[in-house]
Amino acid sequence: MSRPAHEPLGTPTGSGLCYGMKTPTIAFMSRKDFAELSLYQKNDYLQDITKQVLELRGDAYIPLTRDALSRLRRFYSRRSFADLRLEEMADDAMRDVLAKLGENIVGKELAKLIDSEIPPSAHAARIKRPPPIDDDQLMFFVPTVHDAPLKDEVNLMDVAPFSLSKMKRDGIIRYELKDCVITVEGGAEVGIANAYDYDIFLNMVSYLAEEMRRYRAAEKDNRRTSLPSQVYRPTAAQILKFCRRERGGKQYDELEKALDRLQATRIKIVNVGKGSRRDAESFPLIGRYKVVSRTAQDRIEQVEMEIPGWVYEGVVRPDGKPSILTLNPDYFLIAKPIAKFIYRLARKAAGQTEAFYRVEDLHYRSGSQLPLRKFRQTVTEIVNDAKSDPLPDYDISLRDGRDGPILYMKKRQDGDAPAQSEMILDNSAVHHSA
């Protein structure tokens, strides 16, 4: 078919269009040109763009469904630049800049929406889900917590302090490590918090860390200030944005259930080594919470959470030891809970260098209910998928060891391309976890 002229828009890496390519270019049609197409032409154009997206990413083409095409067409018609009032601007240069910026934003959003509509089979070999459509939009009034560095509690990074399944998990998860014993227990009615619930915990810790950073900066400048409050009052939209999730109705509906599980989940750490910060302590992932306000649709609008004392003391009064580590914000985009667990362990154990774990030890530290054989298969799939869609910050590979396969985790240095093949390791240097 013949198409109106349209200029190609470059898409930066990580926009959701494709992965692992530095300068992909796809030609996006302007809204005006798109509106002039017939229904058949619109569908044909969207299928063609989808094919280009998949080819750039190295995937086989899978046609969009009728429902997906309908959503994409609505997206085009819903986006409006009327609020820019370009016709009222006397400055021609500025008017052109705003017009191009608007089209560029739509182009990026369209790329992400197409990515989210691609059938699941085309996403099967990917570690990370696409970011939300508005993940990198310009926003004029964004609460600072959205931009706070992502933090995690050091004492919980050797294990999975959550269930790796979205299904309700009852009972107790027990980890016996070299210097401590950690148990995770959920509530009788709601079970143990899962990996996605834990994202909210990370949001809370990151908020506190950012508030403490501001406090220290003010103190250094001799400005009067006070320590951060132990009560955190975010809106539901703020939580979802920080966790890089779409803000649809289902996400809001699930939020209250997630808070129930977080409050009901208790962690107990018994230190058996000398010089540890705690001897024995039991604590919840979050303290009490209450819904401050709801929307007209009876969904959570704002919530109040009490930051538990162990988190507050660890961040505000760390006793000279760092209590939290910074994570890559792409952690939130990791789709598989086991891959989330591997990244957290790599961040704690490998840090800026490398670390090794037997897959059998990973299975134990993950608390997974999968049989070891199935868990080993899942880890192998993650390692293979990571060759085309790598974990944030770390390259991972599997090697045969004397007592079974070993996962090798190495910090990716700035400027290094993600590893595309397994690296040859000296098995004698392998670190065996406790």
mmCIF file of C-alpha atoms in Angstrom, residues 88-304:
data_model
loop_
_atom_site.group_PDB
_atom_site.id
_atom_site.type_symbol
_atom_site.label_atom_id
_atom_site.label_comp_id
_atom_site.label_asym_id
_atom_site.label_seq_id
_atom_site.Cartn_x
_atom_site.Cartn_y
_atom_site.Cartn_z
ATOM 1 C CA GLU A 88 -0.983 30.183 19.512
ATOM 2 C CA MET A 89 2.819 30.246 19.624
ATOM 3 C CA ALA A 90 4.509 33.178 17.894
ATOM 4 C CA ASP A 91 7.971 31.648 18.157
ATOM 5 C CA ASP A 92 8.269 29.418 15.079
ATOM 6 C CA ALA A 93 11.417 27.671 16.287
ATOM 7 C CA MET A 94 9.898 26.811 19.672
ATOM 8 C CA ARG A 95 6.682 25.644 18.022
ATOM 9 C CA ASP A 96 8.668 23.253 15.818
ATOM 10 C CA VAL A 97 10.613 21.957 18.816
ATOM 11 C CA LEU A 98 7.432 21.211 20.783
ATOM 12 C CA ALA A 99 5.791 19.569 17.781
ATOM 13 C CA LYS A 100 8.771 17.257 17.224
ATOM 14 C CA LEU A 101 8.999 16.484 20.934
ATOM 15 C CA GLY A 102 5.331 15.544 21.021
ATOM 16 C CA GLU A 103 5.660 13.248 18.025
ATOM 17 C CA ASN A 104 8.772 11.670 19.535
ATOM 18 C CA ILE A 105 6.982 10.906 22.802
ATOM 19 C CA VAL A 106 4.117 9.308 20.884
ATOM 20 C CA GLY A 107 6.618 7.295 18.868
ATOM 21 C CA LYS A 108 8.254 5.931 22.009
ATOM 22 C CA GLU A 109 4.908 5.171 23.628
ATOM 23 C CA LEU A 110 3.713 3.413 20.496
ATOM 24 C CA ALA A 111 6.863 1.277 20.470
ATOM 25 C CA LYS A 112 6.232 0.243 24.071
ATOM 26 C CA LEU A 113 2.562 -0.447 23.467
ATOM 27 C CA ILE A 114 3.384 -2.615 20.451
ATOM 28 C CA ASP A 115 5.934 -4.433 22.582
ATOM 29 C CA SER A 116 3.311 -5.139 25.240
ATOM 30 C CA GLU A 117 0.819 -6.414 22.655
ATOM 31 C CA ILE A 118 3.204 -8.901 21.048
ATOM 32 C CA PRO A 119 1.893 -12.426 21.753
ATOM 33 C CA PRO A 120 3.469 -14.200 24.753
ATOM 34 C CA SER A 121 5.339 -16.738 22.617
ATOM 35 C CA ALA A 122 7.469 -13.926 21.212
ATOM 36 C CA HIS A 123 8.449 -12.905 24.747
ATOM 37 C CA ALA A 124 9.254 -16.408 25.965
ATOM 38 C CA ALA A 125 13.024 -15.996 25.856
ATOM 39 C CA ARG A 126 13.194 -12.656 27.643
ATOM 40 C CA ILE A 127 14.380 -11.969 31.173
ATOM 41 C CA LYS A 128 12.723 -8.558 31.532
ATOM 42 C CA ARG A 129 9.220 -7.374 30.722
ATOM 43 C CA PRO A 130 8.797 -4.154 28.730
ATOM 44 C CA PRO A 131 8.758 -0.995 30.878
ATOM 45 C CA PRO A 132 5.435 0.833 31.377
ATOM 46 C CA ILE A 133 4.280 3.006 28.487
ATOM 47 C CA ASP A 134 4.904 6.265 30.374
ATOM 48 C CA ASP A 135 8.123 5.079 32.052
ATOM 49 C CA ASP A 136 10.319 7.780 30.518
ATOM 50 C CA GLN A 137 7.780 10.500 29.759
ATOM 51 C CA LEU A 138 8.586 14.056 30.754
ATOM 52 C CA MET A 139 6.751 14.833 33.978
ATOM 53 C CA PHE A 140 6.639 18.259 35.582
ATOM 54 C CA PHE A 141 5.503 17.390 39.103
ATOM 55 C CA VAL A 142 6.968 14.037 40.079
ATOM 56 C CA PRO A 143 7.439 13.284 43.794
ATOM 57 C CA THR A 144 11.129 12.806 44.559
ATOM 58 C CA VAL A 145 10.628 9.270 45.820
ATOM 59 C CA HIS A 146 10.144 8.153 42.216
ATOM 60 C CA ASP A 147 13.735 9.098 41.463
ATOM 61 C CA ALA A 148 15.258 7.778 44.692
ATOM 62 C CA PRO A 149 17.914 5.078 44.179
ATOM 63 C CA LEU A 150 16.495 1.583 44.659
ATOM 64 C CA LYS A 151 17.679 0.083 47.970
ATOM 65 C CA ASP A 152 17.505 -3.380 49.519
ATOM 66 C CA GLU A 153 18.228 -4.629 53.037
ATOM 67 C CA VAL A 154 21.670 -6.268 53.162
ATOM 68 C CA ASN A 155 20.729 -8.802 55.839
ATOM 69 C CA LEU A 156 18.052 -10.348 53.605
ATOM 70 C CA MET A 157 19.978 -10.540 50.331
ATOM 71 C CA ASP A 158 21.632 -13.928 50.913
ATOM 72 C CA VAL A 159 18.241 -15.626 50.613
ATOM 73 C CA ALA A 160 14.773 -15.037 49.205
ATOM 74 C CA PRO A 161 12.762 -13.408 52.031
ATOM 75 C CA PHE A 162 9.622 -13.994 49.977
ATOM 76 C CA SER A 163 7.785 -16.745 48.137
ATOM 77 C CA LEU A 164 8.822 -17.333 44.525
ATOM 78 C CA SER A 165 5.258 -18.238 43.594
ATOM 79 C CA LYS A 166 2.230 -16.015 43.073
ATOM 80 C CA MET A 167 0.107 -18.791 44.522
ATOM 81 C CA LYS A 168 -0.579 -18.631 48.252
ATOM 82 C CA ARG A 169 2.243 -20.233 50.217
ATOM 83 C CA ASP A 170 1.663 -21.395 53.763
ATOM 84 C CA GLY A 171 4.079 -22.709 56.347
ATOM 85 C CA ILE A 172 7.625 -21.586 57.114
ATOM 86 C CA ILE A 173 10.680 -21.149 54.904
ATOM 87 C CA ARG A 174 13.840 -21.947 56.862
ATOM 88 C CA TYR A 175 17.395 -21.104 55.803
ATOM 89 C CA GLU A 176 20.319 -22.466 57.828
ATOM 90 C CA LEU A 177 23.401 -20.515 56.733
ATOM 91 C CA LYS A 178 26.966 -20.460 58.010
ATOM 92 C CA ASP A 179 26.533 -17.572 60.447
ATOM 93 C CA CYS A 180 22.773 -17.365 60.968
ATOM 94 C CA VAL A 181 19.411 -19.057 60.694
ATOM 95 C CA ILE A 182 16.669 -17.177 58.863
ATOM 96 C CA THR A 183 13.006 -18.155 58.934
ATOM 97 C CA VAL A 184 10.179 -16.604 56.925
ATOM 98 C CA GLU A 185 6.601 -17.150 58.076
ATOM 99 C CA GLY A 186 3.371 -15.802 56.615
ATOM 100 C CA GLY A 187 -0.103 -15.235 57.980
ATOM 101 C CA ALA A 188 -2.615 -18.051 58.263
ATOM 102 C CA GLU A 189 -5.131 -16.320 55.990
ATOM 103 C CA VAL A 190 -2.896 -14.633 53.409
ATOM 104 C CA GLY A 191 0.319 -16.676 53.375
ATOM 105 C CA ILE A 192 3.869 -15.443 52.740
ATOM 106 C CA ALA A 193 4.570 -12.267 50.768
ATOM 107 C CA ASN A 194 5.734 -12.976 47.212
ATOM 108 C CA ALA A 195 8.506 -11.443 45.094
ATOM 109 C CA TYR A 196 6.139 -8.833 43.633
ATOM 110 C CA ASP A 197 4.858 -7.798 47.063
ATOM 111 C CA TYR A 198 8.488 -7.305 48.088
ATOM 112 C CA ASP A 199 8.772 -4.527 45.487
ATOM 113 C CA ILE A 200 6.610 -2.411 47.809
ATOM 114 C CA PHE A 201 9.028 -3.111 50.666
ATOM 115 C CA LEU A 202 11.868 -1.902 48.408
ATOM 116 C CA ASN A 203 9.889 1.254 47.677
ATOM 117 C CA MET A 204 9.556 1.930 51.408
ATOM 118 C CA VAL A 205 13.268 1.322 52.126
ATOM 119 C CA SER A 206 14.291 3.501 49.175
ATOM 120 C CA TYR A 207 12.055 6.320 50.392
ATOM 121 C CA LEU A 208 13.628 6.199 53.853
ATOM 122 C CA ALA A 209 17.156 6.109 52.412
ATOM 123 C CA GLU A 210 16.427 9.166 50.265
ATOM 124 C CA GLU A 211 14.950 11.058 53.225
ATOM 125 C CA MET A 212 18.034 10.188 55.279
ATOM 126 C CA ARG A 213 20.321 11.400 52.490
ATOM 127 C CA ARG A 214 18.506 14.745 52.539
ATOM 128 C CA TYR A 215 18.764 14.907 56.312
ATOM 129 C CA ARG A 216 22.537 14.405 56.222
ATOM 130 C CA ALA A 217 22.918 16.979 53.433
ATOM 131 C CA ALA A 218 20.968 19.550 55.458
ATOM 132 C CA GLU A 219 22.966 18.751 58.587
ATOM 133 C CA LYS A 220 26.207 19.197 56.668
ATOM 134 C CA ASP A 221 25.044 22.639 55.508
ATOM 135 C CA ASN A 222 24.120 23.569 59.106
ATOM 136 C CA ARG A 223 20.431 23.793 58.233
ATOM 137 C CA ARG A 224 17.854 22.939 60.890
ATOM 138 C CA THR A 225 16.210 19.638 60.141
ATOM 139 C CA SER A 226 14.760 16.565 61.819
ATOM 140 C CA LEU A 227 15.142 12.843 61.318
ATOM 141 C CA PRO A 228 12.774 11.174 58.829
ATOM 142 C CA SER A 229 9.386 10.068 60.076
ATOM 143 C CA GLN A 230 8.800 6.396 60.720
ATOM 144 C CA VAL A 231 5.493 6.697 58.861
ATOM 145 C CA TYR A 232 5.437 6.553 55.062
ATOM 146 C CA ARG A 233 2.341 7.910 53.234
ATOM 147 C CA PRO A 234 2.582 7.265 49.488
ATOM 148 C CA THR A 235 -0.226 7.283 46.966
ATOM 149 C CA ALA A 236 -0.958 4.073 45.106
ATOM 150 C CA ALA A 237 0.163 5.767 41.886
ATOM 151 C CA GLN A 238 3.515 6.654 43.477
ATOM 152 C CA ILE A 239 4.123 3.054 44.532
ATOM 153 C CA LEU A 240 3.234 1.666 41.109
ATOM 154 C CA LYS A 241 5.361 4.226 39.300
ATOM 155 C CA PHE A 242 8.387 3.562 41.512
ATOM 156 C CA CYS A 243 7.969 -0.181 40.931
ATOM 157 C CA ARG A 244 7.697 0.505 37.175
ATOM 158 C CA ARG A 245 4.291 -1.091 36.799
ATOM 159 C CA GLU A 246 1.371 -0.188 34.589
ATOM 160 C CA ARG A 247 -1.277 1.710 36.516
ATOM 161 C CA GLY A 248 -4.340 -0.256 35.465
ATOM 162 C CA GLY A 249 -7.276 -1.235 37.635
ATOM 163 C CA LYS A 250 -5.916 -4.700 38.423
ATOM 164 C CA GLN A 251 -2.705 -3.252 39.887
ATOM 165 C CA TYR A 252 -4.698 -1.059 42.275
ATOM 166 C CA ASP A 253 -6.931 -3.979 43.259
ATOM 167 C CA GLU A 254 -3.906 -6.165 44.068
ATOM 168 C CA LEU A 255 -2.188 -3.490 46.159
ATOM 169 C CA GLU A 256 -4.244 -4.014 49.308
ATOM 170 C CA LYS A 257 -3.740 -7.793 49.162
ATOM 171 C CA ALA A 258 0.004 -7.243 48.796
ATOM 172 C CA LEU A 259 0.040 -4.997 51.875
ATOM 173 C CA ASP A 260 -1.824 -7.674 53.850
ATOM 174 C CA ARG A 261 0.810 -10.266 52.950
ATOM 175 C CA LEU A 262 3.711 -7.923 53.720
ATOM 176 C CA GLN A 263 2.326 -7.080 57.147
ATOM 177 C CA ALA A 264 1.619 -10.734 57.939
ATOM 178 C CA THR A 265 5.053 -11.978 56.847
ATOM 179 C CA ARG A 266 7.574 -12.145 59.671
ATOM 180 C CA ILE A 267 11.317 -12.679 59.368
ATOM 181 C CA LYS A 268 13.363 -14.138 62.200
ATOM 182 C CA ILE A 269 17.166 -13.980 62.169
ATOM 183 C CA VAL A 270 19.230 -15.839 64.754
ATOM 184 C CA ASN A 271 22.912 -14.963 64.497
ATOM 185 C CA VAL A 272 25.283 -17.761 65.449
ATOM 186 C CA GLY A 273 28.534 -15.929 64.629
ATOM 187 C CA LYS A 274 30.382 -13.390 66.747
ATOM 188 C CA GLY A 275 30.211 -9.644 66.345
ATOM 189 C CA SER A 276 26.926 -9.655 64.443
ATOM 190 C CA ARG A 277 24.522 -6.736 64.590
ATOM 191 C CA ARG A 278 21.705 -8.911 65.941
ATOM 192 C CA ASP A 279 21.629 -11.991 68.130
ATOM 193 C CA ALA A 280 18.001 -12.936 67.561
ATOM 194 C CA GLU A 281 15.141 -10.836 66.330
ATOM 195 C CA SER A 282 11.737 -11.334 64.745
ATOM 196 C CA PHE A 283 10.112 -8.592 62.686
ATOM 197 C CA PRO A 284 7.500 -7.952 59.971
ATOM 198 C CA LEU A 285 8.338 -6.679 56.492
ATOM 199 C CA ILE A 286 6.110 -3.659 57.131
ATOM 200 C CA GLY A 287 4.482 -2.408 60.312
ATOM 201 C CA ARG A 288 0.827 -1.489 60.601
ATOM 202 C CA TYR A 289 -0.813 0.054 57.587
ATOM 203 C CA LYS A 290 -4.084 1.774 56.872
ATOM 204 C CA VAL A 291 -5.841 2.994 53.762
ATOM 205 C CA VAL A 292 -6.003 6.781 54.039
ATOM 206 C CA SER A 293 -8.285 7.400 51.067
ATOM 207 C CA ARG A 294 -10.007 5.571 48.227
ATOM 208 C CA THR A 295 -11.129 6.524 44.737
ATOM 209 C CA ALA A 296 -14.728 6.631 43.548
ATOM 210 C CA GLN A 297 -14.142 3.086 42.246
ATOM 211 C CA ASP A 298 -13.230 1.982 45.813
ATOM 212 C CA ARG A 299 -9.559 1.487 44.938
ATOM 213 C CA ILE A 300 -6.692 2.559 47.182
ATOM 214 C CA GLU A 301 -5.721 6.163 46.529
ATOM 215 C CA GLN A 302 -3.326 6.748 49.430
ATOM 216 C CA VAL A 303 -1.951 4.428 52.079
ATOM 217 C CA GLU A 304 -0.037 4.904 55.318
#
